[in-house]
Amino acid sequence: MDLKKLLDSLTLEEKIGQLTMIAPHFFLDSSKTWIAGPLAELGISEDEVFLAGSVLGIGNAEEMIEVQKRYLEKSRHKIPLIFMADIIHGYETIFPVPLALASSFNDEILFQAARVSAKEAKASGIHATFSPMVDLVRDPRWGRVVESYGEDPYMLYRFANVQVKAYQGRSIKHEGFLASCVKHFAAYGLAEGGKDYNTVDLSRLNLHQYYLKGYKGAIDAKAKLVMTSFNIFEGIPATTNQYLLKEVLRKKWKFKGTIISDYASLKETISHGTEESEYSAAVSGVKAGLNIEMATALYMKNLKDAVKNGDVSIEEIDELVMSVLKLKEESGLFENPFIGANPEKEKRLIHSKAHIEKAYNAAVESMILLKNNHRVLPIRHYQKVALIGPYTNNPKINGPWSWHGDRHVNQTLYEAFKKSFRLVYSDDSFDSNIEKLKSSDVIVMAMGESQKESGEAHSKSNIKLDEQQIAYIKRIKALTGKPIVLVLFNGRPLDLSDVVNHVDAILEAYFPGTMGSKAIAHLLSGKQNPSGKLTMSFPRSVGQVPIYYNHLNTGRPYASGGEYVSHYLDLEEKPLFPFGYGLSYSNFKYENVQLSSDKMKLNETLTISVDITNDSYVQGKEVVQLYLRDHVAKVSRPVKELINFKKIDLAPNETKKVIFEITKKDLEYYDHNLNLRVDPGKFSLFIGPNSEELIEKEFILE
Ligand code: GLC
C-alpha cells in the first residue's frame, strides 16, 4: 500500500478524521435521542462520525463486522476503522488483576495472561489493547494500584517488556496478536493523596530514575502505542506536554509509534487551566505530537480552522495521520478490514480448556500466603470446615477492567469448597450460627473490598476492611476460639492491623478472576502450594503511606537509633508486610552465598550465587530476590533496589544453586543533570526471600 499516495488523496477533513477515536455506538445508533444526546455533546454531525478513524471498545466479533461494514459503505476513502479496547487482564477468560499477576513473580504467567487475552480479543475484532498499565504506585489509597504491577521500577520494566512481546509477537497482523498501548504516560500513579486525577509533582530526576522505567520496558519491546495520562507534569498536562511527548518519547527513546490521549484528556487541558479554548487545546495537541484524540472531537471541530489560520501546518497534520495509517497497515487492515473478527473462533476460544487452565495457573501463582501460624494451613482432608463472610457466595471476583468477563461463569468460593473440603457449615451473613461454628475444626472467612472500591475514580482515604468485617472477625474469634483463615479479595494493600492478630492465617487473593475460587480452595487444601510474593508494601496504617521498600536513607535513618531519627512516635517503622514477602508450605533455606569476587571493573561481570534447599516434604516454588545498594553516588540512592529475581521449583529436600550475573547496566543511575552514570566505590548485594530477610555481600567497583 502506497501510504503517501493514500494520504495525499485525502481531504483535510478526512485527514483530521483519522486523528479521532469514538465509541462504536456512534456508527450503529442513529436514533433521534442519540443524535440529540451523545452526538450533540460530541459536537459533530452524523456525517462527521463516519470520518473518525478508530473505535473505542467493541462488544464482539459480530458487532465489529457490522460497524466496519457500515463505516466502509459510507466512507469515500475506504480506510478501515481500527478497533482498540481495554483488555487489561483477560478478555472473556479473566485473569487475576495485574497487581496479583505480578505477585506471581513469574514471567511465564504474565506472558500467558497476555497471550490468552490477545487471542480472545483479536477473534472479537480488536486490533489494539490499552495495556500494559505500568504506572509506578506507592499509595494504596489510589484506586488504580490494582492495574499496576506495583512499587518496583525494575519489575515494571521487566513485566511490561514481557507482556508487550506477548501481545504483539512478530507481527500484530498475525492471528492471535494485536498492538499494545502502554499507559498512562507519565507518572499518573503519583496523584497527590492517592486521589485519582489529582495533581502530580515530581522532579525530572525522579521521573527518569524511577517513574519512567515501566514505560521504557514497553517501548524497548516495541509497543506500537503510548497513551497519555490525565495528570500534569511540570504544570503541563501530559497530553500536551512537549517535554514528555517530544523530548523523552520521540527524541530520547526514538519512539516511532502512535500517541493516543486518554479519555477526553485533550479537552481536559481546559479544566487544567493551560488552554483557554477547545481551539487552543487542539493546536497544542498537534504541537505536542498527539496522533489520536480519544472520545472528544476537538481536532475535528478546530483543526481545519487552525490550518486556515496558519496555527497548524498541513505538514504537521500529515505527520500525525501517517502514523495512524502505518498502524492500520501493520495491523493488516488494508488487506482485510475485518481482520481477526471471527464469531465462530471467538466462541471456541473464550473459556476454552487451555485458556481456563492458564487462568487457573495464574490465580494459583498470584496469591500470597501472608500468615500461617501453627501451620493452620493447609487444611487437612479430615478437618471439618466452616466458610463464612460476604465473599462466600459472591462470584464478583474479576476485579476492575474485566468488561466482558461474565461473572456468572465464575465458581463461588462455596461451590469450590464443596469439592475440596469437608464443609460442615457456611453462610454469608454477619450473623453466623456460633454453635455450628464451634462444631467445625477451622473457620475460613472470605472478606475484603467490593470490586466497586477499586479501579479508576475509586480512591479511598481509609484502607482498612470495613468496620462490620473487622468486628465480625473479632467476634467470631472471641466466641469460637477456633483457628481462623482469612481470605482477602481486594484491589490494593489494606491496613490489616485491626485483624492480623485475630486470625491465624491470611491468604491474599486480590481479585483473582474466572478461576479464583478453585485456586483458593486448592491452595488452602494443600493441593497447591502458595508461591506469590507482594509487589506493594502493606502499611500498618494509612498514616504510614507512602511506604515503599526502595526508599532513600535520609540524613537520620531510623536504623541509626535514638530520638532524633526519621520515624513516627505512634507507629512501628516497618510495613506490616514488606515488598517481596510471601510464605509457602515448604521451608526454603538460603545458604552458601558466594560472590565471584569482591572487586569488579566496569567492563566485567560479577556473579553472586546461593544454594536454596527445600527443607520440607512439600514440593514448592520460591522467588529468589536480588537487591543492590550503591553506597555513595552523585545523588542519594535507595537503601536497596530489586535488580533481578528468579522463581525456582524445588522438590522436597532438593537443593538448587541460583546464580545471578551483575553487569554495569545493573549499577547505572541518573545524576542531577540526568546523565546516566556509574561511579567507582562500595556496593552491596542482598539476596533473600523478600525485601527484609536478606544476606548482604559487599563489593568494590574499581
Ligand atoms: C479510561 C482510562 C484508561 C482507559 C481509557 C479507555 O479513562 O484512564 O486507562 O484505557 O479510558 O477506556
mmCIF file with all atom_site columns, N, CA and C in Angstrom, residues 186-187 199-205 207-208 231-238 241-244 247-248 274 674:
data_model
loop_
_atom_site.group_PDB
_atom_site.id
_atom_site.type_symbol
_atom_site.label_atom_id
_atom_site.label_alt_id
_atom_site.label_comp_id
_atom_site.label_asym_id
_atom_site.label_entity_id
_atom_site.label_seq_id
_atom_site.pdbx_PDB_ins_code
_atom_site.Cartn_x
_atom_site.Cartn_y
_atom_site.Cartn_z
_atom_site.occupancy
_atom_site.B_iso_or_equiv
_atom_site.pdbx_formal_charge
_atom_site.auth_seq_id
_atom_site.auth_comp_id
_atom_site.auth_asym_id
_atom_site.auth_atom_id
_atom_site.pdbx_PDB_model_num
ATOM 1  N N  . ALA A 1 186 ? 2.665  10.335 31.728 1.00 0.00 ? 186 ALA A N  1
ATOM 2  C CA . ALA A 1 186 ? 3.552  9.562  32.572 1.00 0.00 ? 186 ALA A CA 1
ATOM 3  C C  . ALA A 1 186 ? 3.332  9.953  34.029 1.00 0.00 ? 186 ALA A C  1
ATOM 4  N N  . ALA A 1 187 ? 3.690  9.008  34.928 1.00 0.00 ? 187 ALA A N  1
ATOM 5  C CA . ALA A 1 187 ? 3.699  9.242  36.378 1.00 0.00 ? 187 ALA A CA 1
ATOM 6  C C  . ALA A 1 187 ? 2.316  9.490  36.965 1.00 0.00 ? 187 ALA A C  1
ATOM 7  N N  . THR A 1 199 ? -3.319 16.234 41.299 1.00 0.00 ? 199 THR A N  1
ATOM 8  C CA . THR A 1 199 ? -2.075 16.827 40.833 1.00 0.00 ? 199 THR A CA 1
ATOM 9  C C  . THR A 1 199 ? -0.883 15.902 41.037 1.00 0.00 ? 199 THR A C  1
ATOM 10 N N  . VAL A 1 200 ? 0.013  15.936 40.079 1.00 0.00 ? 200 VAL A N  1
ATOM 11 C CA . VAL A 1 200 ? 1.264  15.160 40.188 1.00 0.00 ? 200 VAL A CA 1
ATOM 12 C C  . VAL A 1 200 ? 2.410  16.165 40.128 1.00 0.00 ? 200 VAL A C  1
ATOM 13 N N  . ASP A 1 201 ? 3.375  15.972 41.043 1.00 0.00 ? 201 ASP A N  1
ATOM 14 C CA . ASP A 1 201 ? 4.525  16.874 41.023 1.00 0.00 ? 201 ASP A CA 1
ATOM 15 C C  . ASP A 1 201 ? 5.771  16.084 41.386 1.00 0.00 ? 201 ASP A C  1
ATOM 16 N N  . LEU A 1 202 ? 6.692  15.972 40.488 1.00 0.00 ? 202 LEU A N  1
ATOM 17 C CA . LEU A 1 202 ? 7.949  15.290 40.799 1.00 0.00 ? 202 LEU A CA 1
ATOM 18 C C  . LEU A 1 202 ? 9.048  15.903 39.957 1.00 0.00 ? 202 LEU A C  1
ATOM 19 N N  . SER A 1 203 ? 10.289 15.675 40.398 1.00 0.00 ? 203 SER A N  1
ATOM 20 C CA . SER A 1 203 ? 11.434 16.223 39.667 1.00 0.00 ? 203 SER A CA 1
ATOM 21 C C  . SER A 1 203 ? 11.689 15.395 38.417 1.00 0.00 ? 203 SER A C  1
ATOM 22 N N  . ARG A 1 204 ? 12.387 16.002 37.475 1.00 0.00 ? 204 ARG A N  1
ATOM 23 C CA . ARG A 1 204 ? 12.803 15.239 36.294 1.00 0.00 ? 204 ARG A CA 1
ATOM 24 C C  . ARG A 1 204 ? 13.720 14.095 36.724 1.00 0.00 ? 204 ARG A C  1
ATOM 25 N N  . LEU A 1 205 ? 14.487 14.342 37.800 1.00 0.00 ? 205 LEU A N  1
ATOM 26 C CA . LEU A 1 205 ? 15.384 13.282 38.273 1.00 0.00 ? 205 LEU A CA 1
ATOM 27 C C  . LEU A 1 205 ? 14.563 12.061 38.680 1.00 0.00 ? 205 LEU A C  1
ATOM 28 N N  . LEU A 1 207 ? 11.535 11.357 37.911 1.00 0.00 ? 207 LEU A N  1
ATOM 29 C CA . LEU A 1 207 ? 10.796 10.851 36.746 1.00 0.00 ? 207 LEU A CA 1
ATOM 30 C C  . LEU A 1 207 ? 11.667 9.837  36.009 1.00 0.00 ? 207 LEU A C  1
ATOM 31 N N  . HIS A 1 208 ? 12.886 10.246 35.705 1.00 0.00 ? 208 HIS A N  1
ATOM 32 C CA . HIS A 1 208 ? 13.773 9.351  34.940 1.00 0.00 ? 208 HIS A CA 1
ATOM 33 C C  . HIS A 1 208 ? 14.317 8.218  35.799 1.00 0.00 ? 208 HIS A C  1
ATOM 34 N N  . ASN A 1 231 ? -2.864 13.414 34.173 1.00 0.00 ? 231 ASN A N  1
ATOM 35 C CA . ASN A 1 231 ? -2.205 14.371 35.064 1.00 0.00 ? 231 ASN A CA 1
ATOM 36 C C  . ASN A 1 231 ? -1.275 15.345 34.338 1.00 0.00 ? 231 ASN A C  1
ATOM 37 N N  . ILE A 1 232 ? -0.854 16.341 35.121 1.00 0.00 ? 232 ILE A N  1
ATOM 38 C CA . ILE A 1 232 ? 0.165  17.281 34.613 1.00 0.00 ? 232 ILE A CA 1
ATOM 39 C C  . ILE A 1 232 ? 1.553  16.748 34.964 1.00 0.00 ? 232 ILE A C  1
ATOM 40 N N  . PHE A 1 233 ? 2.546  17.217 34.225 1.00 0.00 ? 233 PHE A N  1
ATOM 41 C CA . PHE A 1 233 ? 3.947  17.079 34.615 1.00 0.00 ? 233 PHE A CA 1
ATOM 42 C C  . PHE A 1 233 ? 4.599  18.444 34.436 1.00 0.00 ? 233 PHE A C  1
ATOM 43 N N  . GLU A 1 234 ? 5.233  18.918 35.509 1.00 0.00 ? 234 GLU A N  1
ATOM 44 C CA . GLU A 1 234 ? 5.800  20.279 35.498 1.00 0.00 ? 234 GLU A CA 1
ATOM 45 C C  . GLU A 1 234 ? 4.738  21.307 35.096 1.00 0.00 ? 234 GLU A C  1
ATOM 46 N N  . GLY A 1 235 ? 3.530  21.085 35.546 1.00 0.00 ? 235 GLY A N  1
ATOM 47 C CA . GLY A 1 235 ? 2.447  22.047 35.359 1.00 0.00 ? 235 GLY A CA 1
ATOM 48 C C  . GLY A 1 235 ? 1.718  21.939 34.039 1.00 0.00 ? 235 GLY A C  1
ATOM 49 N N  . ILE A 1 236 ? 2.200  21.066 33.139 1.00 0.00 ? 236 ILE A N  1
ATOM 50 C CA . ILE A 1 236 ? 1.562  20.967 31.821 1.00 0.00 ? 236 ILE A CA 1
ATOM 51 C C  . ILE A 1 236 ? 0.924  19.578 31.658 1.00 0.00 ? 236 ILE A C  1
ATOM 52 N N  . PRO A 1 237 ? -0.335 19.500 31.267 1.00 0.00 ? 237 PRO A N  1
ATOM 53 C CA . PRO A 1 237 ? -0.978 18.184 31.110 1.00 0.00 ? 237 PRO A CA 1
ATOM 54 C C  . PRO A 1 237 ? -0.153 17.279 30.204 1.00 0.00 ? 237 PRO A C  1
ATOM 55 N N  . ALA A 1 238 ? -0.055 16.018 30.581 1.00 0.00 ? 238 ALA A N  1
ATOM 56 C CA . ALA A 1 238 ? 0.755  15.075 29.800 1.00 0.00 ? 238 ALA A CA 1
ATOM 57 C C  . ALA A 1 238 ? 0.318  15.041 28.341 1.00 0.00 ? 238 ALA A C  1
ATOM 58 N N  . ASN A 1 241 ? 2.062  17.824 26.665 1.00 0.00 ? 241 ASN A N  1
ATOM 59 C CA . ASN A 1 241 ? 3.364  18.111 27.270 1.00 0.00 ? 241 ASN A CA 1
ATOM 60 C C  . ASN A 1 241 ? 4.493  17.772 26.310 1.00 0.00 ? 241 ASN A C  1
ATOM 61 N N  . GLN A 1 242 ? 5.113  18.785 25.746 1.00 0.00 ? 242 GLN A N  1
ATOM 62 C CA . GLN A 1 242 ? 6.133  18.555 24.724 1.00 0.00 ? 242 GLN A CA 1
ATOM 63 C C  . GLN A 1 242 ? 7.407  17.949 25.311 1.00 0.00 ? 242 GLN A C  1
ATOM 64 N N  . TYR A 1 243 ? 7.662  18.163 26.606 1.00 0.00 ? 243 TYR A N  1
ATOM 65 C CA . TYR A 1 243 ? 8.854  17.532 27.183 1.00 0.00 ? 243 TYR A CA 1
ATOM 66 C C  . TYR A 1 243 ? 8.658  16.019 27.185 1.00 0.00 ? 243 TYR A C  1
ATOM 67 N N  . LEU A 1 244 ? 7.502  15.586 27.684 1.00 0.00 ? 244 LEU A N  1
ATOM 68 C CA . LEU A 1 244 ? 7.242  14.143 27.756 1.00 0.00 ? 244 LEU A CA 1
ATOM 69 C C  . LEU A 1 244 ? 7.134  13.521 26.365 1.00 0.00 ? 244 LEU A C  1
ATOM 70 N N  . GLU A 1 247 ? 10.500 15.454 23.761 1.00 0.00 ? 247 GLU A N  1
ATOM 71 C CA . GLU A 1 247 ? 11.877 15.304 24.257 1.00 0.00 ? 247 GLU A CA 1
ATOM 72 C C  . GLU A 1 247 ? 12.159 13.853 24.657 1.00 0.00 ? 247 GLU A C  1
ATOM 73 N N  . VAL A 1 248 ? 11.263 13.322 25.506 1.00 0.00 ? 248 VAL A N  1
ATOM 74 C CA . VAL A 1 248 ? 11.533 11.975 26.028 1.00 0.00 ? 248 VAL A CA 1
ATOM 75 C C  . VAL A 1 248 ? 11.128 10.901 25.014 1.00 0.00 ? 248 VAL A C  1
ATOM 76 N N  . THR A 1 274 ? -4.573 25.167 31.362 1.00 0.00 ? 274 THR A N  1
ATOM 77 C CA . THR A 1 274 ? -3.429 25.502 30.497 1.00 0.00 ? 274 THR A CA 1
ATOM 78 C C  . THR A 1 274 ? -3.891 25.842 29.084 1.00 0.00 ? 274 THR A C  1
ATOM 79 N N  . LEU A 1 674 ? 20.699 14.496 34.860 1.00 0.00 ? 674 LEU A N  1
ATOM 80 C CA . LEU A 1 674 ? 20.026 13.470 34.044 1.00 0.00 ? 674 LEU A CA 1
ATOM 81 C C  . LEU A 1 674 ? 20.999 12.722 33.151 1.00 0.00 ? 674 LEU A C  1
#
